[in-house]
Amino acid sequence: MASGLLTGKVAFVTGAGSGIGRATCRILARDGAKVIAADRNLQAAQETAQQLGAERAAALEVDVSSTTSVQSAVVAALAMFQQAPSIVVNSAGITRDGYMLKMPEHDYDDVYSVNLKGTFLVTQQFAKAMIEQRLSDCSIVNLSSIVARLNNVGQANYAATKAGVISFTEVASKEFGKFGIRVNCILPGYIDTPMVAVVPEKIKQQVVQRCPLGRLGQPEEIAEVIAFLASQKAAYVNGAAIEVTGGLK
Ligand code: NAI
């Protein structure tokens, strides 16, 4: 049942074919937004959109690491619901874990290109559209990670990009505040999605033991905080980095 908090808004969600991005599409649509589910995996994005129905959602193929792909996505997004998105969620992300001494350069570059450069490209291009269309009450939410604070061995590439997302978010919040665009990021703990499914069982058990709530998080539990940040309930929240980890430090 839609709460109506986001009625009249269009949301553009990357990484929408899976995990947190897919759950975010569901929750934003529940709250009344029209949702553009964007992913490099078009079929997965289409499944997300189909679950919500054509009136509330549409799917789009985008590679967030490519300038031309993101520029095309802006043009397509504007046409989809005859309105520029005033909510953008940067959920596309990848891991390529490995010890630093053995990490191939392309594993570093790939993680950087999607997680940090991708967040930059999408934010830059969609903020431009928001400003050109003179939209008010805009919100951009970026997905960092608690790994930005835990700095786990084997995650030099991922941890660095997610720490970068926190700094990037803060700069964007300072540059865009005057345009009515709030920019915040979330640091999820370990959330039960395909990304975490590949983490060895032993490590997951250690994480659950260290987590005060004694369990992994659910993607909807991150999506609810994203919906809050997207709404006017968070009208004075800007430049924040919010941990949603069940207390895991
Ligand atoms: P996921 O692996 O379930 O979904 C990621 C989605 O991003 C996939 O649908 C994939 O196709 C898409 N994607 C990958 N590269 C892309 C590209 N270049 N362009 C467009 N789409 C692309 O991951 P999950 O768990 O939903 O994670 C979402 C975000 O939350 C990521 O940024 C991740 O780093 C972050 N995060 C996840 C945590 C977790 O425990 N699952 C914890 C902390 C942060």
CSV table of C-alpha atoms and ligand atoms in Angstrom, one decimal:
chain,number,residue,atom,x,y,z
A,1,MET,CA,0.0,0.0,0.0
A,2,ALA,CA,1.5,3.3,-1.1
A,3,SER,CA,2.2,5.8,1.7
A,4,GLY,CA,2.1,8.6,-0.8
A,5,LEU,CA,5.3,10.2,0.6
A,6,LEU,CA,6.9,10.1,-2.8
A,7,THR,CA,3.8,10.6,-5.0
A,8,GLY,CA,4.6,12.8,-8.1
A,9,LYS,CA,8.3,11.9,-8.0
A,10,VAL,CA,10.3,9.9,-10.5
A,11,ALA,CA,13.2,7.8,-9.1
A,12,PHE,CA,16.2,6.5,-11.1
A,13,VAL,CA,17.8,3.5,-9.4
A,14,THR,CA,21.0,1.8,-10.6
A,15,GLY,CA,21.9,-1.8,-9.7
A,16,ALA,CA,18.1,-2.3,-9.8
A,17,GLY,CA,18.3,-5.8,-11.2
A,18,SER,CA,19.3,-7.3,-7.9
A,19,GLY,CA,19.6,-7.1,-4.1
A,20,ILE,CA,19.4,-3.6,-2.5
A,21,GLY,CA,18.6,-1.9,-5.8
A,22,ARG,CA,15.7,-4.2,-6.5
A,23,ALA,CA,14.3,-3.8,-3.0
A,24,THR,CA,14.7,0.0,-3.3
A,25,CYS,CA,12.6,0.1,-6.5
A,26,ARG,CA,9.9,-1.9,-4.6
A,27,ILE,CA,9.9,0.4,-1.5
A,28,LEU,CA,10.0,3.7,-3.5
A,29,ALA,CA,7.1,2.5,-5.7
A,30,ARG,CA,5.2,1.5,-2.6
A,31,ASP,CA,5.7,5.1,-1.4
A,32,GLY,CA,4.2,6.5,-4.6
A,33,ALA,CA,7.2,7.2,-6.8
A,34,LYS,CA,7.5,6.1,-10.4
A,35,VAL,CA,10.6,4.1,-10.7
A,36,ILE,CA,13.2,3.6,-13.5
A,37,ALA,CA,15.0,0.4,-12.8
A,38,ALA,CA,18.4,0.7,-14.4
A,39,ASP,CA,21.1,-2.0,-14.6
A,40,ARG,CA,23.8,-3.4,-16.8
A,41,ASN,CA,21.8,-6.6,-16.8
A,42,LEU,CA,18.7,-5.4,-18.8
A,43,GLN,CA,16.8,-8.7,-18.2
A,44,ALA,CA,17.2,-8.4,-14.5
A,45,ALA,CA,16.1,-4.8,-14.6
A,46,GLN,CA,13.0,-5.8,-16.6
A,47,GLU,CA,12.1,-8.4,-14.0
A,48,THR,CA,12.3,-5.7,-11.3
A,49,ALA,CA,10.0,-3.4,-13.3
A,50,GLN,CA,7.6,-6.2,-14.3
A,51,GLN,CA,7.0,-7.0,-10.6
A,52,LEU,CA,5.9,-3.4,-10.1
A,53,GLY,CA,3.8,-3.0,-13.2
A,54,ALA,CA,4.1,-0.7,-16.2
A,55,GLU,CA,2.3,2.2,-14.6
A,56,ARG,CA,4.8,2.4,-11.8
A,57,ALA,CA,8.1,1.2,-13.3
A,58,ALA,CA,10.2,0.9,-16.4
A,59,ALA,CA,13.5,-0.8,-17.1
A,60,LEU,CA,16.6,0.7,-18.6
A,61,GLU,CA,20.0,-0.7,-19.6
A,62,VAL,CA,22.9,1.3,-18.3
A,63,ASP,CA,26.6,0.7,-17.7
A,64,VAL,CA,27.4,3.3,-14.9
A,65,SER,CA,31.1,3.1,-15.7
A,66,SER,CA,30.5,4.5,-19.3
A,67,THR,CA,30.0,8.2,-19.9
A,68,THR,CA,28.1,7.6,-23.1
A,69,SER,CA,25.8,5.0,-21.5
A,70,VAL,CA,25.0,7.3,-18.6
A,71,GLN,CA,24.3,10.2,-20.9
A,72,SER,CA,21.9,8.1,-23.0
A,73,ALA,CA,20.3,7.0,-19.8
A,74,VAL,CA,19.5,10.6,-18.8
A,75,VAL,CA,17.8,11.2,-22.2
A,76,ALA,CA,15.9,7.9,-21.9
A,77,ALA,CA,14.9,8.6,-18.3
A,78,LEU,CA,13.5,12.0,-19.1
A,79,ALA,CA,11.3,10.5,-21.8
A,80,MET,CA,10.0,7.6,-19.8
A,81,PHE,CA,7.7,9.4,-17.4
A,82,GLN,CA,7.8,12.8,-19.2
A,83,GLN,CA,9.7,14.1,-16.1
A,84,ALA,CA,13.3,14.2,-14.9
A,85,PRO,CA,14.0,12.0,-11.9
A,86,SER,CA,14.3,14.0,-8.7
A,87,ILE,CA,15.4,10.9,-6.8
A,88,VAL,CA,18.6,9.0,-7.8
A,89,VAL,CA,20.0,6.0,-6.0
A,90,ASN,CA,23.5,4.8,-6.9
A,91,SER,CA,23.3,1.1,-5.9
A,92,ALA,CA,25.3,-0.5,-8.8
A,93,GLY,CA,28.4,-2.0,-7.3
A,94,ILE,CA,30.8,-4.9,-7.6
A,95,THR,CA,33.4,-6.7,-5.6
A,96,ARG,CA,36.6,-8.4,-6.8
A,97,ASP,CA,38.2,-9.5,-3.6
A,98,GLY,CA,41.8,-10.6,-3.3
A,99,TYR,CA,45.0,-10.0,-1.4
A,100,MET,CA,46.7,-6.9,-2.6
A,101,LEU,CA,50.0,-8.6,-3.5
A,102,LYS,CA,48.1,-10.8,-5.9
A,103,MET,CA,45.4,-8.4,-7.1
A,104,PRO,CA,45.4,-8.0,-10.9
A,105,GLU,CA,45.3,-4.4,-12.0
A,106,HIS,CA,42.0,-5.0,-13.9
A,107,ASP,CA,40.3,-6.1,-10.6
A,108,TYR,CA,41.3,-2.8,-9.1
A,109,ASP,CA,40.2,-0.8,-12.2
A,110,ASP,CA,36.9,-2.6,-12.6
A,111,VAL,CA,35.9,-2.0,-9.0
A,112,TYR,CA,36.9,1.6,-9.2
A,113,SER,CA,35.1,2.1,-12.5
A,114,VAL,CA,31.8,0.9,-11.2
A,115,ASN,CA,31.7,1.8,-7.5
A,116,LEU,CA,33.4,5.3,-7.5
A,117,LYS,CA,33.5,6.6,-11.1
A,118,GLY,CA,30.1,5.2,-11.8
A,119,THR,CA,28.7,7.0,-8.8
A,120,PHE,CA,30.4,10.2,-10.1
A,121,LEU,CA,29.1,9.9,-13.6
A,122,VAL,CA,25.5,9.2,-12.6
A,123,THR,CA,25.5,11.9,-10.0
A,124,GLN,CA,27.0,14.5,-12.3
A,125,GLN,CA,24.7,13.8,-15.3
A,126,PHE,CA,21.5,13.5,-13.3
A,127,ALA,CA,22.3,16.5,-11.1
A,128,LYS,CA,22.7,18.5,-14.3
A,129,ALA,CA,19.3,17.4,-15.5
A,130,MET,CA,17.7,18.3,-12.1
A,131,ILE,CA,19.3,21.8,-12.2
A,132,GLU,CA,18.3,22.4,-15.9
A,133,GLN,CA,14.7,21.3,-15.2
A,134,ARG,CA,14.7,23.5,-12.1
A,135,LEU,CA,13.4,20.6,-10.0
A,136,SER,CA,12.9,21.2,-6.3
A,137,ASP,CA,13.3,18.7,-3.3
A,138,CYS,CA,15.8,16.5,-5.0
A,139,SER,CA,17.6,13.6,-3.3
A,140,ILE,CA,20.6,11.5,-4.3
A,141,VAL,CA,21.5,8.5,-2.2
A,142,ASN,CA,24.8,6.7,-2.7
A,143,LEU,CA,25.7,3.2,-1.4
A,144,SER,CA,28.9,3.2,0.5
A,145,SER,CA,29.6,0.2,2.8
A,146,ILE,CA,30.7,-0.5,6.4
A,147,VAL,CA,33.8,-1.9,4.7
A,148,ALA,CA,34.9,1.7,4.3
A,149,ARG,CA,35.4,1.7,8.1
A,150,LEU,CA,36.3,-2.0,8.7
A,151,ASN,CA,38.9,-2.0,5.9
A,152,ASN,CA,39.0,-5.8,5.6
A,153,VAL,CA,42.0,-7.7,4.3
A,154,GLY,CA,41.4,-8.8,0.7
A,155,GLN,CA,39.3,-5.7,-0.1
A,156,ALA,CA,41.8,-3.0,-0.9
A,157,ASN,CA,39.9,-2.1,-4.1
A,158,TYR,CA,36.4,-2.3,-2.6
A,159,ALA,CA,37.2,-0.5,0.7
A,160,ALA,CA,39.0,2.3,-1.1
A,161,THR,CA,36.1,3.0,-3.4
A,162,LYS,CA,33.5,2.8,-0.6
A,163,ALA,CA,35.6,5.3,1.5
A,164,GLY,CA,35.8,7.4,-1.6
A,165,VAL,CA,32.0,7.4,-1.9
A,166,ILE,CA,31.7,9.0,1.6
A,167,SER,CA,34.0,11.9,0.6
A,168,PHE,CA,32.4,12.2,-2.8
A,169,THR,CA,29.0,12.4,-1.1
A,170,GLU,CA,30.1,15.2,1.2
A,171,VAL,CA,31.5,17.3,-1.6
A,172,ALA,CA,28.4,16.8,-3.7
A,173,SER,CA,26.2,17.8,-0.8
A,174,LYS,CA,28.2,21.1,-0.5
A,175,GLU,CA,28.1,21.8,-4.2
A,176,PHE,CA,24.4,20.9,-4.8
A,177,GLY,CA,22.7,22.2,-1.6
A,178,LYS,CA,22.0,25.6,-3.2
A,179,PHE,CA,20.1,23.8,-6.0
A,180,GLY,CA,17.8,22.0,-3.6
A,181,ILE,CA,19.6,18.7,-4.1
A,182,ARG,CA,20.4,16.8,-1.0
A,183,VAL,CA,23.2,14.1,-1.3
A,184,ASN,CA,23.6,11.4,1.4
A,185,CYS,CA,25.2,7.9,1.6
A,186,ILE,CA,24.4,4.7,3.5
A,187,LEU,CA,27.0,2.3,4.9
A,188,PRO,CA,25.2,-1.0,5.0
A,189,GLY,CA,26.5,-3.9,7.0
A,190,TYR,CA,26.3,-7.4,5.6
A,191,ILE,CA,23.0,-7.7,3.7
A,192,ASP,CA,21.5,-10.9,2.4
A,193,THR,CA,21.9,-10.3,-1.4
A,194,PRO,CA,23.7,-12.1,-4.3
A,195,MET,CA,26.8,-10.0,-3.5
A,196,VAL,CA,27.1,-11.5,0.0
A,197,ALA,CA,26.0,-15.0,-1.2
A,198,VAL,CA,29.6,-15.5,-2.6
A,199,VAL,CA,31.2,-14.7,0.8
A,200,PRO,CA,32.6,-17.9,2.3
A,201,GLU,CA,30.2,-19.4,5.0
A,202,LYS,CA,32.8,-19.2,7.7
A,203,ILE,CA,33.3,-15.4,7.2
A,204,LYS,CA,29.5,-14.9,7.2
A,205,GLN,CA,29.2,-16.8,10.5
A,206,GLN,CA,32.0,-14.6,12.0
A,207,VAL,CA,30.1,-11.5,10.8
A,208,VAL,CA,26.8,-12.7,12.4
A,209,GLN,CA,28.6,-13.4,15.7
A,210,ARG,CA,30.1,-9.9,15.7
A,211,CYS,CA,26.8,-8.2,14.8
A,212,PRO,CA,24.9,-7.2,18.0
A,213,LEU,CA,21.6,-8.1,16.2
A,214,GLY,CA,23.0,-11.6,15.4
A,215,ARG,CA,21.9,-11.8,11.8
A,216,LEU,CA,22.5,-10.5,8.3
A,217,GLY,CA,20.4,-7.5,7.2
A,218,GLN,CA,17.6,-7.8,4.6
A,219,PRO,CA,17.7,-5.6,1.4
A,220,GLU,CA,14.4,-4.0,2.4
A,221,GLU,CA,16.0,-2.8,5.7
A,222,ILE,CA,18.4,-0.7,3.6
A,223,ALA,CA,15.7,0.4,1.1
A,224,GLU,CA,13.5,1.8,4.0
A,225,VAL,CA,16.4,4.1,4.9
A,226,ILE,CA,16.8,5.1,1.3
A,227,ALA,CA,13.1,5.9,1.0
A,228,PHE,CA,13.4,8.0,4.2
A,229,LEU,CA,16.4,9.9,2.7
A,230,ALA,CA,14.5,10.4,-0.6
A,231,SER,CA,11.5,11.9,1.2
A,232,GLN,CA,10.8,15.3,2.8
A,233,LYS,CA,11.0,13.6,6.2
A,234,ALA,CA,14.7,13.9,5.7
A,235,ALA,CA,14.5,17.5,4.4
A,236,TYR,CA,17.4,18.7,6.6
A,237,VAL,CA,19.6,15.6,6.2
A,238,ASN,CA,22.4,16.4,3.8
A,239,GLY,CA,26.0,15.2,3.4
A,240,ALA,CA,25.3,12.4,5.9
A,241,ALA,CA,26.9,8.9,6.0
A,242,ILE,CA,24.4,6.7,7.8
A,243,GLU,CA,25.5,3.2,9.1
A,244,VAL,CA,22.8,0.6,8.8
A,245,THR,CA,24.6,-2.5,10.1
A,246,GLY,CA,22.6,-4.0,13.0
A,247,GLY,CA,25.3,-2.4,15.2
A,248,LEU,CA,28.3,-4.2,13.5
A,249,LYS,CA,31.4,-2.1,13.9
B,1,NAI,P1,24.1,-7.1,-6.0
B,1,NAI,O1,25.3,-7.8,-6.5
B,1,NAI,O2,23.0,-8.0,-5.5
B,1,NAI,O3,23.5,-6.2,-7.2
B,1,NAI,C1,24.4,-5.2,-7.8
B,1,NAI,C2,23.7,-4.9,-9.2
B,1,NAI,O4,24.5,-3.9,-9.8
B,1,NAI,C3,23.6,-6.1,-10.1
B,1,NAI,O5,22.2,-6.1,-10.6
B,1,NAI,C4,24.5,-5.7,-11.3
B,1,NAI,O6,24.1,-6.2,-12.5
B,1,NAI,C5,24.6,-4.2,-11.2
B,1,NAI,N1,25.8,-3.7,-11.8
B,1,NAI,C6,27.0,-4.1,-11.7
B,1,NAI,N2,27.8,-3.4,-12.4
B,1,NAI,C7,27.1,-2.4,-13.1
B,1,NAI,C8,27.3,-1.4,-14.0
B,1,NAI,N3,28.6,-1.2,-14.5
B,1,NAI,N4,26.3,-0.6,-14.4
B,1,NAI,C9,25.1,-0.9,-14.0
B,1,NAI,N5,24.7,-1.9,-13.1
B,1,NAI,C10,25.7,-2.6,-12.7
B,1,NAI,O7,24.6,-6.1,-4.9
B,1,NAI,P2,23.8,-5.5,-3.6
B,1,NAI,O8,24.2,-6.4,-2.5
B,1,NAI,O9,22.4,-5.2,-4.0
B,1,NAI,O10,24.7,-4.2,-3.4
B,1,NAI,C11,24.1,-2.9,-3.9
B,1,NAI,C12,25.1,-1.8,-3.4
B,1,NAI,O11,25.2,-1.9,-2.0
B,1,NAI,C13,26.5,-2.0,-4.0
B,1,NAI,O12,27.0,-0.7,-4.3
B,1,NAI,C14,27.2,-2.6,-2.8
B,1,NAI,O13,28.6,-2.3,-2.9
B,1,NAI,C15,26.6,-2.0,-1.6
B,1,NAI,N6,26.7,-2.7,-0.4
B,1,NAI,C16,26.2,-4.0,-0.3
B,1,NAI,C17,26.3,-4.7,0.9
B,1,NAI,C18,25.8,-6.1,1.0
B,1,NAI,O14,26.1,-6.7,2.1
B,1,NAI,N7,25.0,-6.7,0.1
B,1,NAI,C19,27.0,-4.1,2.0
B,1,NAI,C20,27.5,-2.8,1.8
B,1,NAI,C21,27.3,-2.1,0.7
